[in-house]
GROMACS .gro file of C-alpha atoms in nm:
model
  414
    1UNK     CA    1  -0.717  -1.382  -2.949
    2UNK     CA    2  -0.910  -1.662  -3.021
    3UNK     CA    3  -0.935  -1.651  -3.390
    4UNK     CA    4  -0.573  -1.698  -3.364
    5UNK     CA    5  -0.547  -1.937  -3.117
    6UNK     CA    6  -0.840  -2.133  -3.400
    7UNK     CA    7  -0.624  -2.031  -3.690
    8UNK     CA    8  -0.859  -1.813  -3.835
    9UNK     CA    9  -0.614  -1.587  -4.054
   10UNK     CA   10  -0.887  -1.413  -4.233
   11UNK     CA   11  -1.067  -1.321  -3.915
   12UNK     CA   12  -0.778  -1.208  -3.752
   13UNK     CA   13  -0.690  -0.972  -3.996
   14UNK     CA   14  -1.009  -0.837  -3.981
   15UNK     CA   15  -1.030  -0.759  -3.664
   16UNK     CA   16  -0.651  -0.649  -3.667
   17UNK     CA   17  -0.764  -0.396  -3.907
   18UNK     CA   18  -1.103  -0.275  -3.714
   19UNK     CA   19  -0.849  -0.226  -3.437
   20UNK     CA   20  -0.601  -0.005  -3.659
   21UNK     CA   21  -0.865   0.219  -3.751
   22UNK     CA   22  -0.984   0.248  -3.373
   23UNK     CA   23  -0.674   0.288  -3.166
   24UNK     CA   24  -0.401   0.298  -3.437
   25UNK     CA   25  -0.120   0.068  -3.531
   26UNK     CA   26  -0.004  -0.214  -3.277
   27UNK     CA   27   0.305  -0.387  -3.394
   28UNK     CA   28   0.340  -0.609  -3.137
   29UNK     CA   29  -0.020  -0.721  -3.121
   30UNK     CA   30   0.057  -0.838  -3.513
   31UNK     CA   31   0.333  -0.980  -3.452
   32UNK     CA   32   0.207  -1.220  -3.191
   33UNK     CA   33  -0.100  -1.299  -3.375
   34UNK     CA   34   0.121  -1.398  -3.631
   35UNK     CA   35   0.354  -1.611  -3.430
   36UNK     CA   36   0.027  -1.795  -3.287
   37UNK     CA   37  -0.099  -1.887  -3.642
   38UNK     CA   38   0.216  -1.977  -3.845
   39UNK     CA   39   0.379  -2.121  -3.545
   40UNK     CA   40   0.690  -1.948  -3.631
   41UNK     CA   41   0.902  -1.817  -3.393
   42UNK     CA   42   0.976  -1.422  -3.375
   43UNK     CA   43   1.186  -1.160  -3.118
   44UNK     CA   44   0.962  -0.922  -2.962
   45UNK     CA   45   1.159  -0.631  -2.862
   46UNK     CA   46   0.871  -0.385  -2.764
   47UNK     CA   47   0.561  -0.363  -2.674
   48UNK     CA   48   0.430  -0.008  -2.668
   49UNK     CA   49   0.114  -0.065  -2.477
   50UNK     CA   50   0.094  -0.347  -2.319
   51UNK     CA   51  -0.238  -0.525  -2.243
   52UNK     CA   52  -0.330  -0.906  -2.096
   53UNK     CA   53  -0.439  -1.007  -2.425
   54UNK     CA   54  -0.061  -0.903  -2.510
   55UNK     CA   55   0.061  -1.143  -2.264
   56UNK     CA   56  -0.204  -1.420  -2.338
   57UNK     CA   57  -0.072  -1.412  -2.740
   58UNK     CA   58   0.296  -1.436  -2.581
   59UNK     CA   59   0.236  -1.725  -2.351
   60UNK     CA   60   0.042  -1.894  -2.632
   61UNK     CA   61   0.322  -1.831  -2.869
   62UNK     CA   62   0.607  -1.949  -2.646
   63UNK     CA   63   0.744  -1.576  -2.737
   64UNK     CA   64   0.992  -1.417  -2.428
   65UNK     CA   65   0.805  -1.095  -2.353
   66UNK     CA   66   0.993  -0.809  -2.294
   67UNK     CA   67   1.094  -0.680  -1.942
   68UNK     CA   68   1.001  -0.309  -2.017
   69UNK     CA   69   0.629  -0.492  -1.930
   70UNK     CA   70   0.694  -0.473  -1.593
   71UNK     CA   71   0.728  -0.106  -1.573
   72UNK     CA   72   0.310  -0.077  -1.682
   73UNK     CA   73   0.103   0.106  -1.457
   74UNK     CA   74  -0.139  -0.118  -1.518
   75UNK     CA   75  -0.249  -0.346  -1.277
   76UNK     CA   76  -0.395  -0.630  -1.483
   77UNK     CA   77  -0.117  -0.602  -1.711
   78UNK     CA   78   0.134  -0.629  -1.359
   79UNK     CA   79  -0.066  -0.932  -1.229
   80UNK     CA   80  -0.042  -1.115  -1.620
   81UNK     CA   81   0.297  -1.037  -1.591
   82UNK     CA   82   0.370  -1.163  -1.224
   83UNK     CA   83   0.267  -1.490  -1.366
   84UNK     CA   84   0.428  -1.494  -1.723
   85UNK     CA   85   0.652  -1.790  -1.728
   86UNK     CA   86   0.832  -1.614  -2.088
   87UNK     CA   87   0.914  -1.355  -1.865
   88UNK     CA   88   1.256  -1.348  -1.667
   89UNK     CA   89   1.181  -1.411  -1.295
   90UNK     CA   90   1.383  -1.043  -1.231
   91UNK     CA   91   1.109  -0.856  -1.425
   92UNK     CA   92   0.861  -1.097  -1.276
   93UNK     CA   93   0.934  -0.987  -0.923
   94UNK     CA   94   0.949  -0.571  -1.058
   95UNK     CA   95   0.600  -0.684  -1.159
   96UNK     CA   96   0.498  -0.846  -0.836
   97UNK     CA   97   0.643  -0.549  -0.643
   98UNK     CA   98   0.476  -0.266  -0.822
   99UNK     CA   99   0.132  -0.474  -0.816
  100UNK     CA  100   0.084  -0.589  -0.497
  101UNK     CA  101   0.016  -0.255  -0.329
  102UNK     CA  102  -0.246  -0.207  -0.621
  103UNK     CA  103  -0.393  -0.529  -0.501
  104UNK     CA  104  -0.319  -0.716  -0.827
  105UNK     CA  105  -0.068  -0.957  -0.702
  106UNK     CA  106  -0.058  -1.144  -0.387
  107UNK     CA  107   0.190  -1.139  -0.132
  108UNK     CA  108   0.215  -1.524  -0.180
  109UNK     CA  109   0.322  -1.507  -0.527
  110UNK     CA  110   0.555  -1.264  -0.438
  111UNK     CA  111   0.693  -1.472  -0.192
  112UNK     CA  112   0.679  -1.801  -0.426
  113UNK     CA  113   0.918  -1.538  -0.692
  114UNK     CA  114   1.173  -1.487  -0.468
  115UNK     CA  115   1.231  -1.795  -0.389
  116UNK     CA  116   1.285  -1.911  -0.798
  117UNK     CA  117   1.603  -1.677  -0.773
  118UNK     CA  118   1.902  -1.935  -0.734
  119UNK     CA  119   2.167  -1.848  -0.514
  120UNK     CA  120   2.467  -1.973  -0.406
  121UNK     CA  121   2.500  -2.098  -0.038
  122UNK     CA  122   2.803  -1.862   0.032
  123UNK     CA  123   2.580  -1.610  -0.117
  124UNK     CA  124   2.333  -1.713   0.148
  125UNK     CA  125   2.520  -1.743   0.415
  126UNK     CA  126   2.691  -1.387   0.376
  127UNK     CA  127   2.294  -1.251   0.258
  128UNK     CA  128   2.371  -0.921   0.430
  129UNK     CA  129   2.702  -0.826   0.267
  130UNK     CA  130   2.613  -0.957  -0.072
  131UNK     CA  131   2.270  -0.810  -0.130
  132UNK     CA  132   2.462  -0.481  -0.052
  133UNK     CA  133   2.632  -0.554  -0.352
  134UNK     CA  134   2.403  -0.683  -0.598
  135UNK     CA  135   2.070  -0.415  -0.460
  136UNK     CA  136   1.754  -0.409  -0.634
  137UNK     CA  137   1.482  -0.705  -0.625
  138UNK     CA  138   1.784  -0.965  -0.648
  139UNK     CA  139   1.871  -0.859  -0.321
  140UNK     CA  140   1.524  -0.837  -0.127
  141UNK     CA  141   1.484  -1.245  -0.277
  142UNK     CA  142   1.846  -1.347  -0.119
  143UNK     CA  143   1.745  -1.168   0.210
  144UNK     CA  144   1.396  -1.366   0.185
  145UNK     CA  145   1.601  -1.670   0.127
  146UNK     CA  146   1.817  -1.642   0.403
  147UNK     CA  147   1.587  -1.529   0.661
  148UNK     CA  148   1.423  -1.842   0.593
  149UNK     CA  149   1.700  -2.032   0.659
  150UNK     CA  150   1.779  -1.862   0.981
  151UNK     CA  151   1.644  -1.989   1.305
  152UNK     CA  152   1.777  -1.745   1.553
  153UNK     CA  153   1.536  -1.484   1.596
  154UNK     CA  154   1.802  -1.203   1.626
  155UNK     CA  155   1.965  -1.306   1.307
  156UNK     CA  156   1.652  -1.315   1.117
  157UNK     CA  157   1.530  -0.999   1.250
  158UNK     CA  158   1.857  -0.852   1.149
  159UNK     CA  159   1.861  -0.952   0.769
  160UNK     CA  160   1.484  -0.833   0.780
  161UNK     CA  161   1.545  -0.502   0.891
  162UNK     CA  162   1.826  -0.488   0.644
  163UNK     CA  163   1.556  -0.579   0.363
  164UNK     CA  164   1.365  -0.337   0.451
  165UNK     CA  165   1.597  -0.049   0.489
  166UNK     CA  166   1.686  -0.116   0.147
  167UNK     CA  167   1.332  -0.199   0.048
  168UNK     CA  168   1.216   0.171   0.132
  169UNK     CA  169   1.583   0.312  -0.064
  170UNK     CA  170   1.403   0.162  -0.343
  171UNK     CA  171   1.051   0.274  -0.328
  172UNK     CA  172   0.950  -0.088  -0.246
  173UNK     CA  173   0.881  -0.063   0.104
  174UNK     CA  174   0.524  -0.158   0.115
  175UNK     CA  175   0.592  -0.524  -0.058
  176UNK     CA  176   0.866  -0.637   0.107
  177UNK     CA  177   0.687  -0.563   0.444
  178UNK     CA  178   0.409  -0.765   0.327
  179UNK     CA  179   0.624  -1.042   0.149
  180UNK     CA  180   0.836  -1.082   0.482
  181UNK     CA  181   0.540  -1.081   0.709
  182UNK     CA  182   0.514  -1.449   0.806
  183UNK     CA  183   0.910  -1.449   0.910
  184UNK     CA  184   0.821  -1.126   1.094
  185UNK     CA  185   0.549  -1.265   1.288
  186UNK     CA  186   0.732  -1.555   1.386
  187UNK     CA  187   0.986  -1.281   1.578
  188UNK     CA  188   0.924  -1.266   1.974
  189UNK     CA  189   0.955  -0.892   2.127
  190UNK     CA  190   1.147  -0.993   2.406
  191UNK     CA  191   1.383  -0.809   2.573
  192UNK     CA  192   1.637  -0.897   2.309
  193UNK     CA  193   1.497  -0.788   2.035
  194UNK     CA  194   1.459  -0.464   2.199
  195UNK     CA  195   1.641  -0.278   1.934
  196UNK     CA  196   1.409  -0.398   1.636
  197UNK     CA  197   1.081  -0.297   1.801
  198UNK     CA  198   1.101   0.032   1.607
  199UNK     CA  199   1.106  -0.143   1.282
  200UNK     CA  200   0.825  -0.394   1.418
  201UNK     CA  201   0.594  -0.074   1.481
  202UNK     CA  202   0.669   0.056   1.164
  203UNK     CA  203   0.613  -0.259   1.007
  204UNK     CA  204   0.304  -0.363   1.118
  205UNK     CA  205   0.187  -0.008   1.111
  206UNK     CA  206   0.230  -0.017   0.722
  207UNK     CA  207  -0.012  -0.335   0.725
  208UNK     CA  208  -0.264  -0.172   0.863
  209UNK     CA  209  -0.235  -0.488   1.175
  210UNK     CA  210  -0.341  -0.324   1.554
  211UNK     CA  211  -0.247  -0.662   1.753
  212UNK     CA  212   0.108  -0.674   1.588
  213UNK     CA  213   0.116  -0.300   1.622
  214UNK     CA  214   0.063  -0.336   1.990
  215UNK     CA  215   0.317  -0.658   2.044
  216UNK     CA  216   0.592  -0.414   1.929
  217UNK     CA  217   0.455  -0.034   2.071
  218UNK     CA  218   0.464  -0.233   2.395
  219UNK     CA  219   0.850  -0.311   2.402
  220UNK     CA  220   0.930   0.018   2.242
  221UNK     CA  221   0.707   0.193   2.537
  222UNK     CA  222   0.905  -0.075   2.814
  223UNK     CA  223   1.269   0.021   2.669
  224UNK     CA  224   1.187   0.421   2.673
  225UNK     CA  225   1.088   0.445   3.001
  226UNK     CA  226   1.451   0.341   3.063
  227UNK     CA  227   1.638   0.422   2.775
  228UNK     CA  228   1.631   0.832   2.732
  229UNK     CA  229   1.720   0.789   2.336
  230UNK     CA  230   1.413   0.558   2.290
  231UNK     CA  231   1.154   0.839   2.424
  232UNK     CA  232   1.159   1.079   2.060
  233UNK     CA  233   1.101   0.726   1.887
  234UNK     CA  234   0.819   0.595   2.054
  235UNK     CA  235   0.652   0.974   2.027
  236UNK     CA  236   0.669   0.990   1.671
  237UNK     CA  237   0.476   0.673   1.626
  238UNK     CA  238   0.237   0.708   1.889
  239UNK     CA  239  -0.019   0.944   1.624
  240UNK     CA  240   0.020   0.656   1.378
  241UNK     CA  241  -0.085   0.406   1.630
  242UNK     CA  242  -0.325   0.599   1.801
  243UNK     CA  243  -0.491   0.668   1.445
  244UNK     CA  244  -0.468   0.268   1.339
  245UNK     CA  245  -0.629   0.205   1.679
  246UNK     CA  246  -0.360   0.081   1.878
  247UNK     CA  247  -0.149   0.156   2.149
  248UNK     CA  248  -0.200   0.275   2.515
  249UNK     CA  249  -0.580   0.343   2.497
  250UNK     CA  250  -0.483   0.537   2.852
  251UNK     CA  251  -0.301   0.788   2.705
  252UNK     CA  252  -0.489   1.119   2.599
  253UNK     CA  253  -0.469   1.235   2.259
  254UNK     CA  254  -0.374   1.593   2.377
  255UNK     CA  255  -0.036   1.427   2.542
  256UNK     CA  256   0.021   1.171   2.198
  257UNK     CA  257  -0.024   1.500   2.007
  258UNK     CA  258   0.220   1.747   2.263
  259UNK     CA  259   0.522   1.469   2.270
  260UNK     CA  260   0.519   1.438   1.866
  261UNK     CA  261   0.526   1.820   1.850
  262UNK     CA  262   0.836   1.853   2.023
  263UNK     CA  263   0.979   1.622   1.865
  264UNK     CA  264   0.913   1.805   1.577
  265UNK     CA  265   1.057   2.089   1.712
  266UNK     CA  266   1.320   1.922   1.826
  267UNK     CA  267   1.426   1.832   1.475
  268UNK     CA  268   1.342   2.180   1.336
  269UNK     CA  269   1.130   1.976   1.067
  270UNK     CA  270   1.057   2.178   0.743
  271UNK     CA  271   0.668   2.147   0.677
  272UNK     CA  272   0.628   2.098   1.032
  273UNK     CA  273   0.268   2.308   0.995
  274UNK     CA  274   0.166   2.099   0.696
  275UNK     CA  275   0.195   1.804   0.872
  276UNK     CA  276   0.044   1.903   1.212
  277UNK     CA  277  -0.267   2.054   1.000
  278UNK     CA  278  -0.307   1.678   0.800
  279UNK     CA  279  -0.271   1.481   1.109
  280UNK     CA  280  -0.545   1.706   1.312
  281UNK     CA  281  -0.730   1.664   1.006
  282UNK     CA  282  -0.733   1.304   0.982
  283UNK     CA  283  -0.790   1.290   1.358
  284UNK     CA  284  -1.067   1.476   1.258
  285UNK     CA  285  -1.244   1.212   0.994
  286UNK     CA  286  -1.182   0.888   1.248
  287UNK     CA  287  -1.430   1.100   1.497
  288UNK     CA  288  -1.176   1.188   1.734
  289UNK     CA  289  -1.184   1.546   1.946
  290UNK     CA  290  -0.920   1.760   1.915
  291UNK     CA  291  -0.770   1.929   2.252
  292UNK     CA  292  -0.738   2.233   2.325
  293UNK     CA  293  -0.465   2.408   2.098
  294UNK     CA  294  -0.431   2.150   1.859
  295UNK     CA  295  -0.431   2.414   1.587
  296UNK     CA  296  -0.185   2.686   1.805
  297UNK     CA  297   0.108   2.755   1.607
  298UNK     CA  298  -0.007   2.621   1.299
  299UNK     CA  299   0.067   2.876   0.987
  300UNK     CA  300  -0.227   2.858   0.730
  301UNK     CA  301   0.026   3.002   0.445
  302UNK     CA  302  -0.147   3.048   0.079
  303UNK     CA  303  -0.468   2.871  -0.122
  304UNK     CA  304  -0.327   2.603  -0.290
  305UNK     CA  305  -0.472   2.444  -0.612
  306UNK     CA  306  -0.539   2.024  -0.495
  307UNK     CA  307  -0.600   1.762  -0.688
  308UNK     CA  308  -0.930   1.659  -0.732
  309UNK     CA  309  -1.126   1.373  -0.881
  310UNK     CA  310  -1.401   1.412  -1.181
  311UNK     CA  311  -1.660   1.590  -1.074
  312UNK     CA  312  -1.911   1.313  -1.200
  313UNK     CA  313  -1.777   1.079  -0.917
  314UNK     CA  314  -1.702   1.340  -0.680
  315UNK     CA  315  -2.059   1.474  -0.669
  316UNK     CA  316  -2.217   1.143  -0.683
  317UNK     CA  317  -1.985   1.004  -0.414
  318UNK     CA  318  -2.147   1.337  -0.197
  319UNK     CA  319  -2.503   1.233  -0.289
  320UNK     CA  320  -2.495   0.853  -0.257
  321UNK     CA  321  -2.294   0.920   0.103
  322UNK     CA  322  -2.585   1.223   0.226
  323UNK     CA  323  -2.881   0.968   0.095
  324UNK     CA  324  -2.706   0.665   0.249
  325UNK     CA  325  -2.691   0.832   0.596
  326UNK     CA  326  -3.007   0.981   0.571
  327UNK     CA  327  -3.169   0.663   0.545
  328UNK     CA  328  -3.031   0.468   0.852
  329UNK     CA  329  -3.171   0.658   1.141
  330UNK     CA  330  -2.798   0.732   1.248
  331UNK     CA  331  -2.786   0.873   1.599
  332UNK     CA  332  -2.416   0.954   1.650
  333UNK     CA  333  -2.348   1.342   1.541
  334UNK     CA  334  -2.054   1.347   1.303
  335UNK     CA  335  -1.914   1.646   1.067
  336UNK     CA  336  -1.793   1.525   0.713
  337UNK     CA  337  -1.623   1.812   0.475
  338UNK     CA  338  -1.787   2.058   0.357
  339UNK     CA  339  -2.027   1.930   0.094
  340UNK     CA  340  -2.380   2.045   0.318
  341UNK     CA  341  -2.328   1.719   0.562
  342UNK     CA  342  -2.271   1.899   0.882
  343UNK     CA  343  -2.544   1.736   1.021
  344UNK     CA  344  -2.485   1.366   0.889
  345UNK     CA  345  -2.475   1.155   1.168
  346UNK     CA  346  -2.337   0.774   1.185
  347UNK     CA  347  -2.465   0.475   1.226
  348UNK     CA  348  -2.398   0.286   1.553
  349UNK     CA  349  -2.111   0.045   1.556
  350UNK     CA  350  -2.079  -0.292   1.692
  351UNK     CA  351  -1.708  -0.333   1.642
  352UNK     CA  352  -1.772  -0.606   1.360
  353UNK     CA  353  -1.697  -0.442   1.075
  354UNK     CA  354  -1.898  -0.663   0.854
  355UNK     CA  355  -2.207  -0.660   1.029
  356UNK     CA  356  -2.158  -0.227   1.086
  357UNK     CA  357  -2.196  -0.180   0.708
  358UNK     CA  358  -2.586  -0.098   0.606
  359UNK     CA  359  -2.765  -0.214   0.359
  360UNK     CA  360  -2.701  -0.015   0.012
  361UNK     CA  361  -2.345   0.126   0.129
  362UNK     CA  362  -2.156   0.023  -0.193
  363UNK     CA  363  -2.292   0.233  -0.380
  364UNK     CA  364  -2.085   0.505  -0.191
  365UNK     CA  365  -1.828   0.274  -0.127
  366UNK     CA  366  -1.770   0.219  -0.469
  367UNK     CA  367  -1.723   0.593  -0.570
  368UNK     CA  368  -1.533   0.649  -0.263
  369UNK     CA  369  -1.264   0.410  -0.435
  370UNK     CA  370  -1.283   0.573  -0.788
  371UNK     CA  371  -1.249   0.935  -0.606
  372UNK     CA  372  -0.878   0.771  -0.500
  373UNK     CA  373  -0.837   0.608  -0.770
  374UNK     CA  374  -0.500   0.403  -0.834
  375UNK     CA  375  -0.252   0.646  -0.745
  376UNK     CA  376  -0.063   0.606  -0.349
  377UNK     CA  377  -0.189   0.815  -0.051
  378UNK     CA  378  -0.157   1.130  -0.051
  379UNK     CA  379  -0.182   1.169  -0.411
  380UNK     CA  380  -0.545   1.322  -0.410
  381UNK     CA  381  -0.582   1.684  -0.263
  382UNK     CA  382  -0.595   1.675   0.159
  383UNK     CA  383  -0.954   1.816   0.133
  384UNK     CA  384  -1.042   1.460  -0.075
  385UNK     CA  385  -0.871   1.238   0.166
  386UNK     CA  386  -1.053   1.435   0.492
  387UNK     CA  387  -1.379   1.346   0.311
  388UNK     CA  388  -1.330   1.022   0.207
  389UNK     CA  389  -1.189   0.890   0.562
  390UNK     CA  390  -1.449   1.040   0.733
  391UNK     CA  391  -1.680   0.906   0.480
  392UNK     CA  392  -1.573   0.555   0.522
  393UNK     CA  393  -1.626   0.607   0.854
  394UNK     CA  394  -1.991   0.732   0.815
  395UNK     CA  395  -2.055   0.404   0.637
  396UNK     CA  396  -1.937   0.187   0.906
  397UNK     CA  397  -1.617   0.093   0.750
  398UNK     CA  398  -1.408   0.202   1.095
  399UNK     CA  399  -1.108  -0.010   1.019
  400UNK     CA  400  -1.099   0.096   0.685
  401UNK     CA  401  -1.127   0.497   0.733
  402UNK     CA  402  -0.838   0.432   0.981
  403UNK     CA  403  -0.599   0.229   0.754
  404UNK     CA  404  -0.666   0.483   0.502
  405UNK     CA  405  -0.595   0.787   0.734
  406UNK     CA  406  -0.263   0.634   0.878
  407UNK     CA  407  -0.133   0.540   0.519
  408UNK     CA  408  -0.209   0.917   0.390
  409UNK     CA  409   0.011   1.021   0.725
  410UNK     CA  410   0.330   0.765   0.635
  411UNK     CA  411   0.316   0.883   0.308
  412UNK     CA  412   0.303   1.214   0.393
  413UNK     CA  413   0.646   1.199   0.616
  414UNK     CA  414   0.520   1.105   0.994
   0.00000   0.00000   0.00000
């Protein structure tokens, strides 16, 4: 890259060369090398695997890249992309969408995308109708538009719930709850607004956010005590909220736990016992106690093979975590998997979250993360996710072990 951004010809052939006998051929990455040297202009139809250094050569070479790059997995390559200006702002936002939940791309920039779409003002002012029409990311940026035109609460609560319906049709729930979080904040649970307060819980449950949690759990828990059709709703969030840290700390979790299970009976749920067995689980790794029959009427059904991280990090994750905790002079008992820490205790909490970590906790920390690695929740094996909530936990990241467990539970259907 910056032999050919020097003109270096011979050195870039070189190294193009030293490459080809590494990793193979890489068209593209010739081509744009190339285009940077001789200043000539080229099509670039495909690139196979796309890198930043890909992206660099294109910007460099005023080359349009192609919008296959938004579909990488990668999330360097997905943040490169976000801010490509050769790139069309459509494939721009697919890139901003599929790397923000990575962490790769702000919500910011996301929001700063959708508004580059141009729309029509009869477009805008019939947002809900036509973004039926058009669906995809063109639609979540004319929603964004227009709910930031609109000034009455109940009509911008109305196209965001709408965004968000069709967000989560598209497998982009996640980003659009954080892109449209601002507009969403701005919303008042009044009495009014009564009928969004499901989608507010969900919402802010999603981001991980107690207060705005509670601001919404509240006017869902006011409207069932009068509406009968608002009582199954408010039970099947209550385990999410109670789990995030929210809700009515009065409650008991043997009653949060008994009015989600009928609900679930209710509904004649397939995987009901799955379920039930991950959320006692997780309940488990935040430090809560279960109640009495928690585990009645759950079937155990066959071993099943789970995915598991390499063995280098998972091992090392187990030892860094056992010498962490044995080093802090933790006096809180605490049970963490099954990897010979029965007896690990925790160390005492403040609340504060940055001053609760100890001293030499990234270490585990860090292999905690690679043992997740970059796929969603829920990905790993349940056994992996028990251990590395209630590892979190053990290292004084509270919030974090919670935000972990209730994302595993959304993803895995509650």
């Amino acid at each position: 890259y910056c032999d050919a951004l020097d003109g270096k010809a011979d050195s870039v052939n070189f190294g193009l060369s030293l490459l080809r006998e590494v990793a193979g051929d890489d068209p593209a990455l010739v081509l744009l090398t190339d285009a940077v040297i001789s200043k000539q202009e080229i099509v670039l139809e495909e690139i196979a695997r796309p890198t930043p250094v890909h992206i660099a050569l294109a910007r460099v070479a005023k080359v349009k890249l192609p919008t296959s790059i938004a579909e990488s997995d990668d999330p360097l390559v997905l943040h490169a992309a976000a801010l490509a200006p050769n790139l069309p702002v459509g494939a721009r936002i697919e890139a901003a969408e599929r790397g923000l939940p990575m962490g790769a791309v702000s919500a910011g920039e996301l929001r700063r995308l959708y508004q580059k779409v141009t729309f029509a003002e009869p477009d805008l002012a019939n947002a809900l109708t036509r973004a039926q029409e058009v669906g995809g990311a063109a639609a979540r940026a004319l929603l964004y538009q227009a709910a930031v035109k609109q000034n009455v609460p109940s009509a911008r609560a109305e196209i965001i719930a709408a965004a968000f319906d069709a967000a989560r049709e598209d497998g982009r729930y996640k980003p659009a709850v954080e892109a449209f979080r601002p507009l969403m904040d701005r919303l008042p649970p009044s009495p009014e607004m009564v009928w969004f307060a499901l989608t507010g819980v969900r919402a802010y449950l999603t981001l991980g956010d107690v207060v705005g949690t509670d601001r919404w759990l509240a006017l869902l828990r006011a409207s069932a005590t009068v509406r009968e059709e608002q009582k199954p709703a408010l039970a099947r969030v209550r385990p999410l909220a109670r789990m995030l840290g929210a809700g009515d700390k009065s409650a008991t979790l043997e009653t949060v736990l008994q009015d989600w299970r009928q609900t679930l009976q209710a509904a004649d749920a397939p995987g009901a016992s799955e379920l039930r067995a991950l959320v006692n689980g997780m309940f488990m790794a935040v430090g809560e106690e279960l109640p009495p029959g928690a585990w009645d009427g759950i079937v155990a059904g066959p071993p099943r093979n789970q995915v598991m991280p390499s063995p280098v990090v998972w091992f090392q994750f187990r030892d860094s975590l056992r010498a962490l905790i044995r080093g802090q002079g933790a006096d809180e008992p605490m049970v963490i998997g099954s990897a010979g820490l029965s007896g690990v205790t925790r160390v005492a909490q403040s609340g504060d979250e940055a001053r609760d970590v100890p001293p030499g906790a990234a270490r585990a920390a860090s292999y905690a993360l690679q043992a997740v690695g970059n796929t969603g929740p829920g990905e790993q094996g349940v056994s992996v996710v028990y251990e590395i909530v209630a590892g979190l936990r053990a290292m004084g990241f509270e919030r974090t072990a919670r935000r972990l467990a209730v994302e595993t539970l959304i993803a895995a259907g509650l």
